[in-house]
mmCIF file of N, CA and C in Angstrom:
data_model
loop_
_atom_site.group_PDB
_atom_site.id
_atom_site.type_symbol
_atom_site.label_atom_id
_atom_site.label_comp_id
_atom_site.label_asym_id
_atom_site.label_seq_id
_atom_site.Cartn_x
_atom_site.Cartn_y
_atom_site.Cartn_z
ATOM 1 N N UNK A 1 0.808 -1.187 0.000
ATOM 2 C CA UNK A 1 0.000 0.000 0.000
ATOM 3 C C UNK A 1 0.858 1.261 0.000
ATOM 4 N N UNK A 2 2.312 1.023 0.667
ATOM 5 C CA UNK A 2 2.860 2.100 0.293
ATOM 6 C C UNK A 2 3.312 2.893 -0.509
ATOM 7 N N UNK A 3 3.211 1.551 -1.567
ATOM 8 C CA UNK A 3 3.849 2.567 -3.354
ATOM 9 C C UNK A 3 2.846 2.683 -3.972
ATOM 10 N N UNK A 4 1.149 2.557 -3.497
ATOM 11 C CA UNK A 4 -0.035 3.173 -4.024
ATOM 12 C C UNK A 4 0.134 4.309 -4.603
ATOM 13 N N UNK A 5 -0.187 4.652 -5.674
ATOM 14 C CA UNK A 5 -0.402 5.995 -6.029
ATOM 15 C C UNK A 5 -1.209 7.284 -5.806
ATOM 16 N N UNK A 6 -1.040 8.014 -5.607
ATOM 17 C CA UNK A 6 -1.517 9.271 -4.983
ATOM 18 C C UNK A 6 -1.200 8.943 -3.271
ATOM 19 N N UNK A 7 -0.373 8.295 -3.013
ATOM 20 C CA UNK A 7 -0.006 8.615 -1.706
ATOM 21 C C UNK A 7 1.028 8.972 -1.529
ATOM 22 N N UNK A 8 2.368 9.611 -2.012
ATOM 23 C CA UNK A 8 3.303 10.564 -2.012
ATOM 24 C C UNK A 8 2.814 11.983 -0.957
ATOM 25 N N UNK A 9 1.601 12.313 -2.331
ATOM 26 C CA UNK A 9 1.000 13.787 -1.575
ATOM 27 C C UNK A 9 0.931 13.485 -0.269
ATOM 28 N N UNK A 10 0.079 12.647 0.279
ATOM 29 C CA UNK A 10 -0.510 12.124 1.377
ATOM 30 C C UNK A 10 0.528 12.352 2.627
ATOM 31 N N UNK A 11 1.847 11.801 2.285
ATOM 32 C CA UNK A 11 2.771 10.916 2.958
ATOM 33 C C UNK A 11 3.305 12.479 3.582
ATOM 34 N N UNK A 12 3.763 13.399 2.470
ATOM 35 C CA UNK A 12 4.340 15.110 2.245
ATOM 36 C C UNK A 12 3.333 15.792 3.219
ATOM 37 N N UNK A 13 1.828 15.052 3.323
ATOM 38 C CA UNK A 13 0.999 16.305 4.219
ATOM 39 C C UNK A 13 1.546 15.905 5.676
ATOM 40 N N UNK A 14 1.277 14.052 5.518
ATOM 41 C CA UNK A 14 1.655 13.507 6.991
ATOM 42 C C UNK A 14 3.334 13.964 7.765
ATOM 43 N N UNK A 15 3.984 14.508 6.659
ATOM 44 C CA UNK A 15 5.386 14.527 7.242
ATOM 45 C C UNK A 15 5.284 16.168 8.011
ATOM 46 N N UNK A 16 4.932 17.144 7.187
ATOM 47 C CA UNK A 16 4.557 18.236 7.863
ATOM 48 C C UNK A 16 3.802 18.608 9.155
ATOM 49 N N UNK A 17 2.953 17.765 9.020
ATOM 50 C CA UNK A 17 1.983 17.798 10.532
ATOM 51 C C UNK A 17 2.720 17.110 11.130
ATOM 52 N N UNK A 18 3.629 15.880 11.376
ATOM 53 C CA UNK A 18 4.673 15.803 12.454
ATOM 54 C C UNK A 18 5.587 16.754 12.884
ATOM 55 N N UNK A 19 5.819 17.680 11.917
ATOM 56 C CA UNK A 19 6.708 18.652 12.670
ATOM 57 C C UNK A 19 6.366 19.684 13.283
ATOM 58 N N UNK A 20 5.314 19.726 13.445
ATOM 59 C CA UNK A 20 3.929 20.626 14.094
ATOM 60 C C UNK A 20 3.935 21.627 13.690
ATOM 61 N N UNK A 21 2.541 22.239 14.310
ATOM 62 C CA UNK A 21 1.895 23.407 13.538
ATOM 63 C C UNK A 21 2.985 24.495 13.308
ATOM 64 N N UNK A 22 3.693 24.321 13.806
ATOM 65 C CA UNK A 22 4.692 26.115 13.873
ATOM 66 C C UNK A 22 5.677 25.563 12.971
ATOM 67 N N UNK A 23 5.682 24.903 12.132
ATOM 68 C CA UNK A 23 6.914 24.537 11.129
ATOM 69 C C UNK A 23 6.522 25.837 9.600
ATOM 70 N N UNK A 24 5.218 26.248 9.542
ATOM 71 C CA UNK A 24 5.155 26.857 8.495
ATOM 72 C C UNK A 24 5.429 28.084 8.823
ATOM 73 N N UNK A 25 5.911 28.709 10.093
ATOM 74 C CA UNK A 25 6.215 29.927 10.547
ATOM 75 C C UNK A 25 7.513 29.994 10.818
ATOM 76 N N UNK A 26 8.297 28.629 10.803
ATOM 77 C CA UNK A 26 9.646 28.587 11.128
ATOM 78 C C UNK A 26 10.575 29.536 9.698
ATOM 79 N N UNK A 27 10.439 29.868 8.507
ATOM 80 C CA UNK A 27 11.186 30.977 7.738
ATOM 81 C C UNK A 27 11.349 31.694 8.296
ATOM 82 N N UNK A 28 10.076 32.331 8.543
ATOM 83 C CA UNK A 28 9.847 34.245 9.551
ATOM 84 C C UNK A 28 10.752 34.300 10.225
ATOM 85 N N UNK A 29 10.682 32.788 11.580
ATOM 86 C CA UNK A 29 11.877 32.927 12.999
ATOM 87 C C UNK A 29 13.360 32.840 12.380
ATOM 88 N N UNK A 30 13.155 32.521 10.907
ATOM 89 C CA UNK A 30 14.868 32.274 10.690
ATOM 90 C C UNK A 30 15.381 33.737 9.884
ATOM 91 N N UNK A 31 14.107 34.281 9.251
ATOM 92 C CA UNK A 31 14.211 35.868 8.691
ATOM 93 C C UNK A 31 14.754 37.218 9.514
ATOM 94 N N UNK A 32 14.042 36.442 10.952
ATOM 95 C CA UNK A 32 13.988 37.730 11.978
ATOM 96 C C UNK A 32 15.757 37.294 12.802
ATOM 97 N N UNK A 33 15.876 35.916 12.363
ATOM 98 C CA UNK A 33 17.759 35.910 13.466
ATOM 99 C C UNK A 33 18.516 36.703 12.353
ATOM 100 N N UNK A 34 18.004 36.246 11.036
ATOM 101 C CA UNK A 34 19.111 36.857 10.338
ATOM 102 C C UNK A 34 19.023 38.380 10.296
ATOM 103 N N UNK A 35 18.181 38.952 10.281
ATOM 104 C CA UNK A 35 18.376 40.650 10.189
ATOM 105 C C UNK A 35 18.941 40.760 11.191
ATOM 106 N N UNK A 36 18.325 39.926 12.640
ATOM 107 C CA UNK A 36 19.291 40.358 13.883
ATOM 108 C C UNK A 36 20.606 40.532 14.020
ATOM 109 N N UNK A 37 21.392 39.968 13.416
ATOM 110 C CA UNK A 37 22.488 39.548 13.015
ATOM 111 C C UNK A 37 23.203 40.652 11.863
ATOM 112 N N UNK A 38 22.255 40.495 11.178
ATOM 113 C CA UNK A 38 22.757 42.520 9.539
ATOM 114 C C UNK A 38 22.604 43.138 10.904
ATOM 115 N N UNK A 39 22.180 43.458 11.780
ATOM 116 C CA UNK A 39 22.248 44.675 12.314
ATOM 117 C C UNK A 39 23.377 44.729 13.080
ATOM 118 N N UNK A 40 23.601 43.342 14.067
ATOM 119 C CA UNK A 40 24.545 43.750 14.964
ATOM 120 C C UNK A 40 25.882 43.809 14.358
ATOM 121 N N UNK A 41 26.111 43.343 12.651
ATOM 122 C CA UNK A 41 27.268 43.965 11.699
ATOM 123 C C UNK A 41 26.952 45.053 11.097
ATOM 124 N N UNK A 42 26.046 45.824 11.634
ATOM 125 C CA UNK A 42 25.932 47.453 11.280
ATOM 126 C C UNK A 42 25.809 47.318 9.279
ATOM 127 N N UNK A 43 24.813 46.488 9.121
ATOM 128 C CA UNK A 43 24.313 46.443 7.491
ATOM 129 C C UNK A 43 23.673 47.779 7.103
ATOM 130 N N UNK A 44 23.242 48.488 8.157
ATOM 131 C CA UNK A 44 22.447 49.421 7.394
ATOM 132 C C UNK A 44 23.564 50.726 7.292
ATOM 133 N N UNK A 45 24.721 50.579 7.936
ATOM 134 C CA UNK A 45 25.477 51.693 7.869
ATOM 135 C C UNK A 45 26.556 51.259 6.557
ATOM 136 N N UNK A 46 27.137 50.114 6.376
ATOM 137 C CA UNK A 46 28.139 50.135 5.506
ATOM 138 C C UNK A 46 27.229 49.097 4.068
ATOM 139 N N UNK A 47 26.359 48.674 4.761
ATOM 140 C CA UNK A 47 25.909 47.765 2.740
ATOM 141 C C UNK A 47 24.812 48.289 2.414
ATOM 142 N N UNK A 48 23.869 49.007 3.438
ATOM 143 C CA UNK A 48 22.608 49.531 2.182
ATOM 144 C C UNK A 48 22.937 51.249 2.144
ATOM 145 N N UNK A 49 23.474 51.752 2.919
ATOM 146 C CA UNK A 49 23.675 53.420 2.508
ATOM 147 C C UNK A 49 24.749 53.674 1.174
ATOM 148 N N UNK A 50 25.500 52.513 1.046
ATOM 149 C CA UNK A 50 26.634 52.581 0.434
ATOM 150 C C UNK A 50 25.906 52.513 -1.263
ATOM 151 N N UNK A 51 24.935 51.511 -1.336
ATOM 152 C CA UNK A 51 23.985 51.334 -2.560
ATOM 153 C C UNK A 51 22.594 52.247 -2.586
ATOM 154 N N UNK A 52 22.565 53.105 -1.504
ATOM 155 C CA UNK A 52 21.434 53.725 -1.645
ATOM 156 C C UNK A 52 19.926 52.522 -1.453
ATOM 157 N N UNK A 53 19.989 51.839 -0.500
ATOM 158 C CA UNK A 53 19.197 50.796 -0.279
ATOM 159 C C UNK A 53 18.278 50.935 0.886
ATOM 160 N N UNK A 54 16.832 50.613 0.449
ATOM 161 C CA UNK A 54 16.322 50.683 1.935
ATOM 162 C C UNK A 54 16.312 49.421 3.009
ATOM 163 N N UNK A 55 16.479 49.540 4.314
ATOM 164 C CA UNK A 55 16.494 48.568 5.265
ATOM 165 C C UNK A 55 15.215 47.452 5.020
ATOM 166 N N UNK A 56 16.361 46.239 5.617
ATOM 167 C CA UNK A 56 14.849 44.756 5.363
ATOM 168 C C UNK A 56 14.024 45.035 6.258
ATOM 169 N N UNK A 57 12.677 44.636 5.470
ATOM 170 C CA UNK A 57 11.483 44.630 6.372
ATOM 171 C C UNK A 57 12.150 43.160 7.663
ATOM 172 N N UNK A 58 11.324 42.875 8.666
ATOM 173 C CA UNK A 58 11.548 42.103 9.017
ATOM 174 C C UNK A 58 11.001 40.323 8.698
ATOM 175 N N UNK A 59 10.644 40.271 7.222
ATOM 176 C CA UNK A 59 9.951 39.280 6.464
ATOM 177 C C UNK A 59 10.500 39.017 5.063
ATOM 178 N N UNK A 60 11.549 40.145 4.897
ATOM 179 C CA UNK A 60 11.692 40.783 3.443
ATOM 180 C C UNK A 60 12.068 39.518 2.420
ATOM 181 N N UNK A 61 13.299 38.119 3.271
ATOM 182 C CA UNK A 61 13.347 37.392 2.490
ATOM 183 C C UNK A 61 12.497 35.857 2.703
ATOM 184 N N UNK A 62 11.406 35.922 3.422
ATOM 185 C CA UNK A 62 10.562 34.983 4.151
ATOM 186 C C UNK A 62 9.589 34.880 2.887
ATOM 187 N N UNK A 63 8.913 36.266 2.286
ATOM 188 C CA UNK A 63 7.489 36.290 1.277
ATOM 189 C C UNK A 63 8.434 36.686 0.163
ATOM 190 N N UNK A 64 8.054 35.704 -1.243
ATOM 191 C CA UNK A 64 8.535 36.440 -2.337
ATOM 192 C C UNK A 64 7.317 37.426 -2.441
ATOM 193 N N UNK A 65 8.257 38.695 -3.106
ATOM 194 C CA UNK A 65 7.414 39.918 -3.402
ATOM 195 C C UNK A 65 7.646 40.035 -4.861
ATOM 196 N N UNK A 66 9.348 40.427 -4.859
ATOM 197 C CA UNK A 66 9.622 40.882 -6.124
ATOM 198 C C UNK A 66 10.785 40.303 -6.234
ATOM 199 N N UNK A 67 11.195 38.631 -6.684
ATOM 200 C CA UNK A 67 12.208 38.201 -7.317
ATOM 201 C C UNK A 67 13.345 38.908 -7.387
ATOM 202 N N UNK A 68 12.972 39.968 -8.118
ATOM 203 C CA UNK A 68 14.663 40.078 -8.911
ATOM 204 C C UNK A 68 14.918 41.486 -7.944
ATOM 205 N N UNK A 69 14.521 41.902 -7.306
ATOM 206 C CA UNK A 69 14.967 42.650 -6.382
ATOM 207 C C UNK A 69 15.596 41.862 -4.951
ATOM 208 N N UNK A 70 14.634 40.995 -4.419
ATOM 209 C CA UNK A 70 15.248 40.102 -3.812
ATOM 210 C C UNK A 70 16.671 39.597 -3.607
ATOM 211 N N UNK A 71 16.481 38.790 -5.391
ATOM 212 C CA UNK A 71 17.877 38.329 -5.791
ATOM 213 C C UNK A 71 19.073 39.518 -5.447
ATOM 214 N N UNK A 72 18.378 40.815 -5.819
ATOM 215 C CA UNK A 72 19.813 41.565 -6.377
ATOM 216 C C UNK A 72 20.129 42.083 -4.489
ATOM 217 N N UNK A 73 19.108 41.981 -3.577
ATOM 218 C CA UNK A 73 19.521 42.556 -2.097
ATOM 219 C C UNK A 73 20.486 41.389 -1.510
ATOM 220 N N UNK A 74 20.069 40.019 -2.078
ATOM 221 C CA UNK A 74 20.827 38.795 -1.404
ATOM 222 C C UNK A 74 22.022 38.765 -2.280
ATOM 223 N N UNK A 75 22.121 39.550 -3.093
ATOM 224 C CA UNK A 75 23.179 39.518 -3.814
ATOM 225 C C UNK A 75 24.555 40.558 -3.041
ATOM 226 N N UNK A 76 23.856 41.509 -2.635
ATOM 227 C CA UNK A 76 24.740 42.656 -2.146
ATOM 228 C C UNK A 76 25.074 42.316 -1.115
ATOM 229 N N UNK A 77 24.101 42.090 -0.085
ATOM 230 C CA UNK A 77 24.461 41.603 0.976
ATOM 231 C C UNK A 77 25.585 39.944 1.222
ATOM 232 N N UNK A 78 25.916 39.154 -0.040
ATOM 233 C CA UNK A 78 26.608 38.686 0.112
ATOM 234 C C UNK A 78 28.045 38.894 -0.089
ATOM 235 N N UNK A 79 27.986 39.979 -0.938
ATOM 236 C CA UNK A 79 29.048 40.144 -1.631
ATOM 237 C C UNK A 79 29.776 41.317 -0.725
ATOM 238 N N UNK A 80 28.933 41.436 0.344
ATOM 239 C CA UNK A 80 29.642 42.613 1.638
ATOM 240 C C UNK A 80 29.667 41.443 2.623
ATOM 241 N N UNK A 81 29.184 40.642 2.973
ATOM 242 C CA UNK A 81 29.453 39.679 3.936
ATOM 243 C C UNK A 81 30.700 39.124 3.342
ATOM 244 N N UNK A 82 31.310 38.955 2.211
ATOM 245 C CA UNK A 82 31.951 38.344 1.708
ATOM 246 C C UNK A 82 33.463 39.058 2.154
ATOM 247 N N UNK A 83 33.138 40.103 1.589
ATOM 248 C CA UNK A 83 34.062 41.357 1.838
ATOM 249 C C UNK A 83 34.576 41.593 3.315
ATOM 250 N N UNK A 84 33.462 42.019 4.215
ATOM 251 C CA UNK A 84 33.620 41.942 5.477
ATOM 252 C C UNK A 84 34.266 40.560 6.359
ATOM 253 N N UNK A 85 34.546 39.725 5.525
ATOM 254 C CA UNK A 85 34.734 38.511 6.467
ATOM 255 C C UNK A 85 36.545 38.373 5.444
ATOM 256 N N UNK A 86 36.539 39.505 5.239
ATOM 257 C CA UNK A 86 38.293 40.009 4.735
ATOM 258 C C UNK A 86 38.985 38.925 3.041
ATOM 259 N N UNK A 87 37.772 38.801 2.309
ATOM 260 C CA UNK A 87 37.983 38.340 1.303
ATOM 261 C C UNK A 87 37.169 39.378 -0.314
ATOM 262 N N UNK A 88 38.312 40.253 -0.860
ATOM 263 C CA UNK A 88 37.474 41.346 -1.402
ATOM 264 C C UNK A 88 36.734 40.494 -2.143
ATOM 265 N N UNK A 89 35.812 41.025 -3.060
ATOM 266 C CA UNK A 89 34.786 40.336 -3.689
ATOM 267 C C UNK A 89 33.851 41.655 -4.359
ATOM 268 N N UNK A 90 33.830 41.605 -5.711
ATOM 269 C CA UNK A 90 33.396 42.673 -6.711
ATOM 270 C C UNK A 90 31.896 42.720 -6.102
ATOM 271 N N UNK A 91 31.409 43.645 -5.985
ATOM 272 C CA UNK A 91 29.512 43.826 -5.833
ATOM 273 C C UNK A 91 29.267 43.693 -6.874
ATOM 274 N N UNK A 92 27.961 42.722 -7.336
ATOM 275 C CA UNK A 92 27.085 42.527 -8.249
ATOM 276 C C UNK A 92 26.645 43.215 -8.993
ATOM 277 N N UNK A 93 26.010 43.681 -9.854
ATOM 278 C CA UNK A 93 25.255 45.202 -10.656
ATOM 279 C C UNK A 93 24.013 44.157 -10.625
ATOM 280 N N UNK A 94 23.192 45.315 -10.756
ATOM 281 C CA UNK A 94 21.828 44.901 -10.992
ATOM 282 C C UNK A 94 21.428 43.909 -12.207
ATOM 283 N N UNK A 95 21.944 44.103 -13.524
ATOM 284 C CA UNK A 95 21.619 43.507 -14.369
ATOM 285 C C UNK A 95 22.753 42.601 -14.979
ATOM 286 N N UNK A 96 23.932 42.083 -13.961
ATOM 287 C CA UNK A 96 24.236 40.688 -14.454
ATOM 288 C C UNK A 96 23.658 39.909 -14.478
ATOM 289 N N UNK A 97 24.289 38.524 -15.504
ATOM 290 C CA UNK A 97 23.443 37.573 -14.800
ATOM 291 C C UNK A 97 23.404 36.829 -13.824
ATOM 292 N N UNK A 98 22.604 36.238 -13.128
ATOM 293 C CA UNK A 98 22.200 36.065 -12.060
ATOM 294 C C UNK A 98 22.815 34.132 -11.962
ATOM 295 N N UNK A 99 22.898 33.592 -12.958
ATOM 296 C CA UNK A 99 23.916 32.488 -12.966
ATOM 297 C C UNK A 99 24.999 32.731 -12.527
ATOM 298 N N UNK A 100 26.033 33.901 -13.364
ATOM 299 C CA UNK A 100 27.291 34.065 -13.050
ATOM 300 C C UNK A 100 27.449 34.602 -11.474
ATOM 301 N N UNK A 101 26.492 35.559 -11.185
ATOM 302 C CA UNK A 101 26.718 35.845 -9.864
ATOM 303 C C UNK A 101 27.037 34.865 -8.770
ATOM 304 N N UNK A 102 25.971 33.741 -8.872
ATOM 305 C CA UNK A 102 25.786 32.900 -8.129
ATOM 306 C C UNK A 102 26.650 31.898 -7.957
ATOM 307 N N UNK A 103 27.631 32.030 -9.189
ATOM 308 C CA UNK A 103 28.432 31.091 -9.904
ATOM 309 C C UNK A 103 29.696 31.953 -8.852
ATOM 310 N N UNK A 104 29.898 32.799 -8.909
ATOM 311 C CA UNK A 104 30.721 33.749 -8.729
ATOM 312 C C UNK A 104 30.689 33.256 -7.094
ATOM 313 N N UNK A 105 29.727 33.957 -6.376
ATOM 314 C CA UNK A 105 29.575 33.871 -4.992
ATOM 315 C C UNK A 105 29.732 32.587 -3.939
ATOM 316 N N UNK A 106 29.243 31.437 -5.077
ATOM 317 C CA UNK A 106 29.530 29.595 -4.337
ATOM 318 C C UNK A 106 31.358 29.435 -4.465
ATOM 319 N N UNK A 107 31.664 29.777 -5.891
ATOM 320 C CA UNK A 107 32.718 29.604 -5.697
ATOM 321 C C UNK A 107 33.945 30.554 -4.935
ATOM 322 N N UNK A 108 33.310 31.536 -4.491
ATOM 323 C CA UNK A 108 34.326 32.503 -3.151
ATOM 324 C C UNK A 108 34.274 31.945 -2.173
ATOM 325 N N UNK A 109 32.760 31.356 -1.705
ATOM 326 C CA UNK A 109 32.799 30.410 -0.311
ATOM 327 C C UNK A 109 33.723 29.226 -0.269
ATOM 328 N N UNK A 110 33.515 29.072 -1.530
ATOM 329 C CA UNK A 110 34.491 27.621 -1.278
ATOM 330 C C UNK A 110 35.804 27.976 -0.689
ATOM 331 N N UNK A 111 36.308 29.108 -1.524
ATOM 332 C CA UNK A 111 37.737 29.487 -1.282
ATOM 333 C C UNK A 111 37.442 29.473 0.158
ATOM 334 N N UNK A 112 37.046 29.654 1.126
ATOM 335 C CA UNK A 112 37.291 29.990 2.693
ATOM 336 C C UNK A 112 37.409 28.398 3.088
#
């Protein structure tokens, strides 16, 4: 009965409700450590004034809103975490592509 079909879905609802109700709120709690964290490295003084950027909501990367803005804030902000953790690393532009960036950014981590 277990390799019945249409019980995958089933199995995906049952696995979620074991991890109880507050598992679909667990992003938010992981949205809200991480800004905690941009702040206490002073993000709003050296990575969003520096781009003319406004501060994260406290949800900002929890709800997609707007993709490619998204992309391009997780972009900056890595590429100053990157920086800040004493490995320079070029900031992104808005309209690279978003492969190479990414391409770019996995392979700097590695270097550490």
């Amino acid at each position: 009965e277990e390799g019945a079909p249409g019980r995958a879905g089933e199995r995906s609802e049952e696995s979620s409700a074991e991890r109880g109700p507050g598992a679909a709120f667990h992003m938010f709690v992981l949205m809200e450590d991480l800004l905690d964290k941009l702040k206490l490295l002073s993000y709003e003084e050296e990575a969003l004034r520096r781009h003319n950027m406004r501060p994260l909501s406290r949800h900002y990367f929890a709800l997609p809103t707007n993709p490619g803005e998204q992309f391009f804030m997780f972009c900056t902000l890595a590429a100053w975490l990157i920086t800040k953790a004493g490995h320079p690393f070029e900031q992104p532009q808005e309209y690279d592509d978003p492969n190479a960036v990414i391409s770019n950014v996995l392979s700097e981590l590695r270097s550490f």
